[in-house]
mmCIF file of C-alpha atoms in Angstrom:
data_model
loop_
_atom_site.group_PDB
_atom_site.id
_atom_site.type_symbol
_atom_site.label_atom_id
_atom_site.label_comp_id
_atom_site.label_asym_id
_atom_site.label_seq_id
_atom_site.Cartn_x
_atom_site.Cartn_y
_atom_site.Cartn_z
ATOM 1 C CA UNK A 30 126.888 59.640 66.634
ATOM 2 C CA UNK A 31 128.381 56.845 65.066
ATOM 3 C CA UNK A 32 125.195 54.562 64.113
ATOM 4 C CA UNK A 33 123.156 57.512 62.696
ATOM 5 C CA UNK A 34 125.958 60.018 61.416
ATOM 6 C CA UNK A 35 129.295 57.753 60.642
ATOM 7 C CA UNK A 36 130.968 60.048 63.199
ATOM 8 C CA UNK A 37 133.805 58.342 65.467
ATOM 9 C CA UNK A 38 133.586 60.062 69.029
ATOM 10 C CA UNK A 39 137.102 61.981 69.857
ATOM 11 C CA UNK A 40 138.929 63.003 72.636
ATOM 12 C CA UNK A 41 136.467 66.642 72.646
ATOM 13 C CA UNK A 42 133.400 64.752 72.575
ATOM 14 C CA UNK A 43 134.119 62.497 75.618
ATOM 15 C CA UNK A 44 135.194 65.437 77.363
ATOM 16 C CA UNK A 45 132.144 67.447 76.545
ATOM 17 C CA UNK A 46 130.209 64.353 77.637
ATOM 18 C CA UNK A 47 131.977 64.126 81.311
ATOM 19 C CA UNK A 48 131.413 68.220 81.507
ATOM 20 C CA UNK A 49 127.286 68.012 80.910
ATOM 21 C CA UNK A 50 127.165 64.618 83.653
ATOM 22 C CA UNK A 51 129.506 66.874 86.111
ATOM 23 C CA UNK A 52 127.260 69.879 85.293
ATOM 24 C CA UNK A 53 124.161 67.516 85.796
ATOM 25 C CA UNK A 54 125.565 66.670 89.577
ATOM 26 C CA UNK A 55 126.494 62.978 88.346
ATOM 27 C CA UNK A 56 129.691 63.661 89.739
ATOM 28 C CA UNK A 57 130.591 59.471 90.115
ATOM 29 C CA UNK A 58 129.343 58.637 86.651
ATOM 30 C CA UNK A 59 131.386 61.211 84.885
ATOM 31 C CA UNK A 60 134.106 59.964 86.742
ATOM 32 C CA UNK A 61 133.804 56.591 85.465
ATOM 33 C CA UNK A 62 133.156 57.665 82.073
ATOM 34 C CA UNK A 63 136.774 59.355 82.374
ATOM 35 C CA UNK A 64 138.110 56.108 83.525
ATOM 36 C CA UNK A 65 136.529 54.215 80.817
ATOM 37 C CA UNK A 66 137.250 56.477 78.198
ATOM 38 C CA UNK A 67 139.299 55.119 75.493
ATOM 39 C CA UNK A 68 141.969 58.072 75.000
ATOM 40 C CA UNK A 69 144.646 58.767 78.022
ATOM 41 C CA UNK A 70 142.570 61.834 79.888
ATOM 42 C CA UNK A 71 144.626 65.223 79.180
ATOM 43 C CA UNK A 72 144.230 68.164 81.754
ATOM 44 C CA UNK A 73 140.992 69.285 79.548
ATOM 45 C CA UNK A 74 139.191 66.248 80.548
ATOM 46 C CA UNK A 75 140.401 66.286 84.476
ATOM 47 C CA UNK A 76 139.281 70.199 84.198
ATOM 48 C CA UNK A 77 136.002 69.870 83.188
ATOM 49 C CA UNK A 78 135.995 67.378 86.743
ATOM 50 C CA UNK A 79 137.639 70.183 88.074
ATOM 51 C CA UNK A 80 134.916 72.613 87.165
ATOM 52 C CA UNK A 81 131.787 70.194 88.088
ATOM 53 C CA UNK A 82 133.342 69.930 91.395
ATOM 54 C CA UNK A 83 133.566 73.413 91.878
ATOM 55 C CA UNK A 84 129.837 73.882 91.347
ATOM 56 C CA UNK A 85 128.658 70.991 93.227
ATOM 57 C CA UNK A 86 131.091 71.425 95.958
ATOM 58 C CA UNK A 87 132.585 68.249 96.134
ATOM 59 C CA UNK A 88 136.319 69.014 97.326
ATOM 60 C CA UNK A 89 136.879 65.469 97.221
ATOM 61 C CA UNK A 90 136.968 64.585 93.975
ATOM 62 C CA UNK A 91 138.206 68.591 93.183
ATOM 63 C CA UNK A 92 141.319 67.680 95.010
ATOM 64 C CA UNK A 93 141.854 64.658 92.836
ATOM 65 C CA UNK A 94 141.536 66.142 89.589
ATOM 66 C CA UNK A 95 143.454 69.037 90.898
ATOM 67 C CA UNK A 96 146.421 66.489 91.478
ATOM 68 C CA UNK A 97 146.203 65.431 88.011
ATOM 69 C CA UNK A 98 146.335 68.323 86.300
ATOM 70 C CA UNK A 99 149.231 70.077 88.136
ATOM 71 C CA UNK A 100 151.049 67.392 87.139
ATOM 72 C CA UNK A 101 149.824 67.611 83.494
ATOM 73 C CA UNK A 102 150.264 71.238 83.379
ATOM 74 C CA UNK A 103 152.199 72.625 86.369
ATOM 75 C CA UNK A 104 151.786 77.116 84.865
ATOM 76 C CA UNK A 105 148.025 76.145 84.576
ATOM 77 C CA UNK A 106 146.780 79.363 86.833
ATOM 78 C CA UNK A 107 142.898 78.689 85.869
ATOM 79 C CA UNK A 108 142.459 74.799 87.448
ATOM 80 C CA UNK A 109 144.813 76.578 90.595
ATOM 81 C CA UNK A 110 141.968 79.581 90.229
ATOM 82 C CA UNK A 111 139.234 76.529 89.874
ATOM 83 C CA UNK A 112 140.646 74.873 93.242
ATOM 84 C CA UNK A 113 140.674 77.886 95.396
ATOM 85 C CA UNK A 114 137.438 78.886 94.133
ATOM 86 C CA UNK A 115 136.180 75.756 95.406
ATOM 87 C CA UNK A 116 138.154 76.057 98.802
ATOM 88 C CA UNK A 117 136.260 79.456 99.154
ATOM 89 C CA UNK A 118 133.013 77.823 98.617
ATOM 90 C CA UNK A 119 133.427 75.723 101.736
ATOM 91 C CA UNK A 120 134.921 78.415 103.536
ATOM 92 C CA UNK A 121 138.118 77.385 103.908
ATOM 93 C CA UNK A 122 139.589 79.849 104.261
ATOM 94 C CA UNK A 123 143.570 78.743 105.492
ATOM 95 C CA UNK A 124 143.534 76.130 101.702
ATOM 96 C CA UNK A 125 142.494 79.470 99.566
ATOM 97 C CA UNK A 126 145.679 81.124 101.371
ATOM 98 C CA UNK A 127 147.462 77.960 100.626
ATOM 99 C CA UNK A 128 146.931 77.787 97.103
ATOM 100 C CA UNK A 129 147.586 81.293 96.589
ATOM 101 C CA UNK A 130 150.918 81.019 98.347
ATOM 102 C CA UNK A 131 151.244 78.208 96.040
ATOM 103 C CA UNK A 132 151.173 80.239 93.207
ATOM 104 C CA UNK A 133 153.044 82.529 94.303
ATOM 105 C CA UNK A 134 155.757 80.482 94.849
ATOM 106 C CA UNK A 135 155.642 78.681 91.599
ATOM 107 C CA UNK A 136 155.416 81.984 89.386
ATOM 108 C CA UNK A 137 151.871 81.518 88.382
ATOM 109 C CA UNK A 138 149.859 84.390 87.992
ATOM 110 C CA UNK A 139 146.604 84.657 88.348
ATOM 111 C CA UNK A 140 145.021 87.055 84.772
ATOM 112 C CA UNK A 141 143.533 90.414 85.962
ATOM 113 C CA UNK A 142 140.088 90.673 84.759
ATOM 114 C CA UNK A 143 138.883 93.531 82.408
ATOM 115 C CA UNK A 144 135.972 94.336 79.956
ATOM 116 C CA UNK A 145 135.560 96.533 77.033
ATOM 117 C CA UNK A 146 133.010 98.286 74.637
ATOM 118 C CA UNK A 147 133.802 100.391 71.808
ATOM 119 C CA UNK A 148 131.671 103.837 71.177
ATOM 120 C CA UNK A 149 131.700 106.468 68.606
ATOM 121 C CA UNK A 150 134.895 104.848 67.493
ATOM 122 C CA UNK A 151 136.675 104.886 71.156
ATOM 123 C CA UNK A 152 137.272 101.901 73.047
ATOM 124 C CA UNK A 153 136.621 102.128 76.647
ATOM 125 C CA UNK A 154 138.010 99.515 79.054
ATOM 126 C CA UNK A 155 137.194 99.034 82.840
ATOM 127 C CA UNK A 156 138.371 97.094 85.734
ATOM 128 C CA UNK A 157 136.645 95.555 88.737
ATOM 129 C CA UNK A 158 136.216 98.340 91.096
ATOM 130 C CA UNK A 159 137.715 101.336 88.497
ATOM 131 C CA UNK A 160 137.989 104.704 89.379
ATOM 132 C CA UNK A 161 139.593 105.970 86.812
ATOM 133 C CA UNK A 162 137.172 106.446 83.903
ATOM 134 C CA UNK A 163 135.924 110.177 83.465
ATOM 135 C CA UNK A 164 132.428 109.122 83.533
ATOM 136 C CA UNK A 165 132.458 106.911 86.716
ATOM 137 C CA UNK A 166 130.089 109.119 88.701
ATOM 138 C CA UNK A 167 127.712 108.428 86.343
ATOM 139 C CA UNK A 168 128.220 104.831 85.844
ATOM 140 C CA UNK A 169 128.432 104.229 89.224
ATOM 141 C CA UNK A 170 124.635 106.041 90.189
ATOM 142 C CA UNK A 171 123.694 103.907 87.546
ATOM 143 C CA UNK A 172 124.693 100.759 88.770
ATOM 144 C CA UNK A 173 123.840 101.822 92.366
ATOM 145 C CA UNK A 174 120.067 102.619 90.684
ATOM 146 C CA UNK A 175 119.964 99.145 88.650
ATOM 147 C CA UNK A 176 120.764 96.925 91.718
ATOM 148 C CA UNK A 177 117.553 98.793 93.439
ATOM 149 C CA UNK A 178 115.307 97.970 90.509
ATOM 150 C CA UNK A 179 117.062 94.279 89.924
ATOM 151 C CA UNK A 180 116.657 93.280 93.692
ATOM 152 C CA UNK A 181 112.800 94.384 93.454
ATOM 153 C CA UNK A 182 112.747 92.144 89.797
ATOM 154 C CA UNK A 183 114.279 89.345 92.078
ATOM 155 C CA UNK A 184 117.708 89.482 91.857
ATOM 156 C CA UNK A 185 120.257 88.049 94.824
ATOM 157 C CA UNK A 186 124.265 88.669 94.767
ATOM 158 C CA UNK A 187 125.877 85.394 94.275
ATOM 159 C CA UNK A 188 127.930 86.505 97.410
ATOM 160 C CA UNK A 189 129.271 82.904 97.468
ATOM 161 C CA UNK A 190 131.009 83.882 94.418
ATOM 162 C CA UNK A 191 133.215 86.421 96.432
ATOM 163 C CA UNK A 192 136.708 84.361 97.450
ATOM 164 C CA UNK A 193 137.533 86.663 100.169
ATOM 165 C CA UNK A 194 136.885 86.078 104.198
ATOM 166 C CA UNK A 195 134.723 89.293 104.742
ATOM 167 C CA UNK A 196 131.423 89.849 105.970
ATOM 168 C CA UNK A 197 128.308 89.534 103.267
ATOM 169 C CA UNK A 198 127.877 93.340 103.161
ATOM 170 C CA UNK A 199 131.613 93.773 101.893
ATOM 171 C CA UNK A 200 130.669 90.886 99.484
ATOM 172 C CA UNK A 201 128.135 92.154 98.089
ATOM 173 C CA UNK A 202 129.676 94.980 97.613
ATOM 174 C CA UNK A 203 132.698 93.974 95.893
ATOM 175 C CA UNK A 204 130.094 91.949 92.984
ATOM 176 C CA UNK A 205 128.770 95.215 92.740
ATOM 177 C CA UNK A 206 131.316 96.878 90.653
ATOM 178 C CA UNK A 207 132.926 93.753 88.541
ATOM 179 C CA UNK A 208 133.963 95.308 85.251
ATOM 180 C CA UNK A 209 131.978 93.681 82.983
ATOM 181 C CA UNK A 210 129.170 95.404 85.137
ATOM 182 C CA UNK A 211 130.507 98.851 84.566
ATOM 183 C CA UNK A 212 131.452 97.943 80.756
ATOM 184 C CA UNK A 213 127.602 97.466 80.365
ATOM 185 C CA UNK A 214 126.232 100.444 82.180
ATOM 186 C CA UNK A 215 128.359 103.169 80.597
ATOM 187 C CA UNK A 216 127.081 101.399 77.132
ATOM 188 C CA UNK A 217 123.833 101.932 78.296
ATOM 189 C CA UNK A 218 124.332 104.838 79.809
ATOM 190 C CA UNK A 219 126.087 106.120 76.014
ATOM 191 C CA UNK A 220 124.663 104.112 73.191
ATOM 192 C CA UNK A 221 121.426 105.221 71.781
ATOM 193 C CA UNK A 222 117.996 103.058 72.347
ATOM 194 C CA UNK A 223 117.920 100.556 69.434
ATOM 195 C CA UNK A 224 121.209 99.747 68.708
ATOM 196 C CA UNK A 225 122.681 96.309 70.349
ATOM 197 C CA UNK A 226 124.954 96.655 73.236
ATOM 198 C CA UNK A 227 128.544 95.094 72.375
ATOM 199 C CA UNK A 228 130.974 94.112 75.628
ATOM 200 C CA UNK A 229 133.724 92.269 75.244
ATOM 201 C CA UNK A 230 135.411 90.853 78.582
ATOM 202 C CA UNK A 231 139.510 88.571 78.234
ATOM 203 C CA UNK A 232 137.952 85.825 81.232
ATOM 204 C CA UNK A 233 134.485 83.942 81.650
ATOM 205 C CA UNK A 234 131.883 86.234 82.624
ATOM 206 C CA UNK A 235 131.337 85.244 86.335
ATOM 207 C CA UNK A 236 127.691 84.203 87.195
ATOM 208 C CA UNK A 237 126.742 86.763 89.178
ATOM 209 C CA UNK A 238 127.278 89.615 86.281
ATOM 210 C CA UNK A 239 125.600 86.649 83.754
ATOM 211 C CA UNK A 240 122.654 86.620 86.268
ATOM 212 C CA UNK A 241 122.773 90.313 86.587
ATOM 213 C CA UNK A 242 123.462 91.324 82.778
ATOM 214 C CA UNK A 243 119.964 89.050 82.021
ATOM 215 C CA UNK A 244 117.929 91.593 84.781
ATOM 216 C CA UNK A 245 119.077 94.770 83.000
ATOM 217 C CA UNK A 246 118.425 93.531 79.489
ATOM 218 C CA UNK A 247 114.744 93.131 80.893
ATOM 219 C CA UNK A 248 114.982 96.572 82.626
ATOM 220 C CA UNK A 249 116.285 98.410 80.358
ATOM 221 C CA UNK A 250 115.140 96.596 77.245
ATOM 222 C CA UNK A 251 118.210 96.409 75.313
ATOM 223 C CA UNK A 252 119.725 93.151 73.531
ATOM 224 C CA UNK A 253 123.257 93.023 75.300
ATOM 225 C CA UNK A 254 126.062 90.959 73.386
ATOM 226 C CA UNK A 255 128.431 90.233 75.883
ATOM 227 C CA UNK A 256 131.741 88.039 74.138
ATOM 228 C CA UNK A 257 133.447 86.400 76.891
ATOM 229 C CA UNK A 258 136.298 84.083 77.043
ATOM 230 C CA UNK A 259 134.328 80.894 76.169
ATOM 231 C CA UNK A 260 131.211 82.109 74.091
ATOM 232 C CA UNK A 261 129.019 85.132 72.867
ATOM 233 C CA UNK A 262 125.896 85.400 75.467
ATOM 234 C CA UNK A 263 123.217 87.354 73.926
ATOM 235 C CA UNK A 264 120.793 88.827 76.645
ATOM 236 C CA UNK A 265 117.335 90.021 75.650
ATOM 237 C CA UNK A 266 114.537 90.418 78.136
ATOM 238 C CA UNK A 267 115.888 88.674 80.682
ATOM 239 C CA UNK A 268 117.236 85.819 79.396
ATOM 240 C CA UNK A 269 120.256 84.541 77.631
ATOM 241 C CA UNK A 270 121.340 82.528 74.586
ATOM 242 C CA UNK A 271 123.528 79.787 76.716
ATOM 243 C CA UNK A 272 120.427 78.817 78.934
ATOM 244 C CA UNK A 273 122.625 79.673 81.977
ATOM 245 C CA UNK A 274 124.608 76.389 81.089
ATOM 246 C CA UNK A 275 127.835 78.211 81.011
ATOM 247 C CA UNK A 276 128.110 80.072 84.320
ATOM 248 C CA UNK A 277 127.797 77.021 86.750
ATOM 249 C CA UNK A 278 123.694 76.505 86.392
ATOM 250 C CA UNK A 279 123.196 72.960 85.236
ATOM 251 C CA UNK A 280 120.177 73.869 83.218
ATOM 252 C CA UNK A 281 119.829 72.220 79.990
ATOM 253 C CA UNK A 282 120.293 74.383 76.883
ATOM 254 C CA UNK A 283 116.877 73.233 75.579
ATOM 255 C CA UNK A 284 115.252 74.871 78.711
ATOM 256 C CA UNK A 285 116.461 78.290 77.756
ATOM 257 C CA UNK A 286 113.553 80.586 76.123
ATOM 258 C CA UNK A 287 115.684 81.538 72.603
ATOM 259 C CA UNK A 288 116.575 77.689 72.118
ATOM 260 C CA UNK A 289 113.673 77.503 69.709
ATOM 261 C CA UNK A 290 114.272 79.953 67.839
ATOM 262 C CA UNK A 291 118.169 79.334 67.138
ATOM 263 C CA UNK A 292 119.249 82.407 68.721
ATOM 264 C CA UNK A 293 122.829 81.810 69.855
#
């Protein structure tokens, strides 16, 4: 950066730098380059250890960063979210119920989840699991037909993504219904062929929806614009603008099939 483009690394940069080595599973380099680093490490920096952690499953080091940043940033409920996520993934079930009680007892709330899409000048919004829409029947067969076609297009629940100690039927279930999910399939189900789907969720669209979002596009052959909390992910035919590098897949951007042609 600095030999070819006069540009002084910051803070950002170094931080981005330890997030692609955690991403990449080079868990004890990125942890040196945060101890070499020549800025103090803020809770960003100690997050994006946080999140690598969480995908490679390393509780360990999780724990450590985890210290860190509570310190840092005590009302931070996403790195408490991040932790318990990662408890879940090694089924640990009694240091999930810890950290929640944790919260709890701190005043940190955890943000509900919810997606929306605007059509013929309404906005609709849905929650994981809603009920309440007046087309839900609908949306519902839908989604109930789409996970038929999606499992036969090779498709598999991220049921490791579920942070609740129930059996794998009950967590498959509960991915089933997420709300960016239902967001999508009542656009589908209500905005004509040809026009671009436009869903619009307040968190990070979890991987399982990302992974599922990329089979419908294919199925259904729509482009599907989905703005999370991070990024726009634009899915067409099965794939999607971010390369899968922002939902926990450490596959190089590069490697995703629009990279070449600079659709982002």
């Amino acid at each position: 950066m600095y030999t070819d483009y006069s540009i002084t690394a910051n803070q950002r940069h170094y931080t981005c730098m330890i997030d692609l080595l955690g991403r990449a599973g080079q868990l004890d380099e990125a942890l040196n380059f945060v101890k070499n680093m020549p800025f103090e490490p803020d809770a960003a920096t100690w997050g994006a250890l946080l999140g690598a952690s969480r995908i490679h499953g390393n509780a360990e080091l999780g724990e450590k960063a985890a210290k860190i940043i509570f310190e840092m940033e005590p009302d931070n409920s996403g790195m408490y979210i991040l932790l318990s996520n990662l408890y879940a993934a090694s089924e640990r079930w009694d240091d999930v119920r810890m950290m929640r009680l944790k919260m709890r007892h701190t005043g940190v709330k955890k943000v509900p989840g919810y997606s929306w899409v605007e059509v013929q000048n309404k906005i609709h919004t849905f929650s994981a699991g809603d009920s309440c829409h007046p087309d839900k029947d609908r949306i519902y067969a839908f989604l109930e037909e789409m996970d038929l076609r999606m499992k036969q297009d090779g498709y598999v629940s991220s049921t490791k993504l579920v942070l609740h100690d129930v059996d794998e039927e009950e967590k498959v279930h509960m991915l089933k219904y997420h709300s960016e999910k239902l967001a999508v399939a009542f656009a589908v189900l209500t905005i004509p062929p040809g026009i671009p789907i436009r869903v619009m969720k307040n968190l990070r669209v979890c991987q399982d929806c990302h992974n599922a979002i990329k089979h419908i596009s294919k199925l259904v052959g729509r482009l599907i614009i989905l703005r999370d909390s991070n990024r726009f992910h634009h899915f067409k035919g099965g794939s999607c603008s971010c390369g899968d590098y922002w939902n926990g897949n450490h596959l190089l951007l590069r490697n995703s099939p629009m990279y070449a042609t600079g659709k982002f």
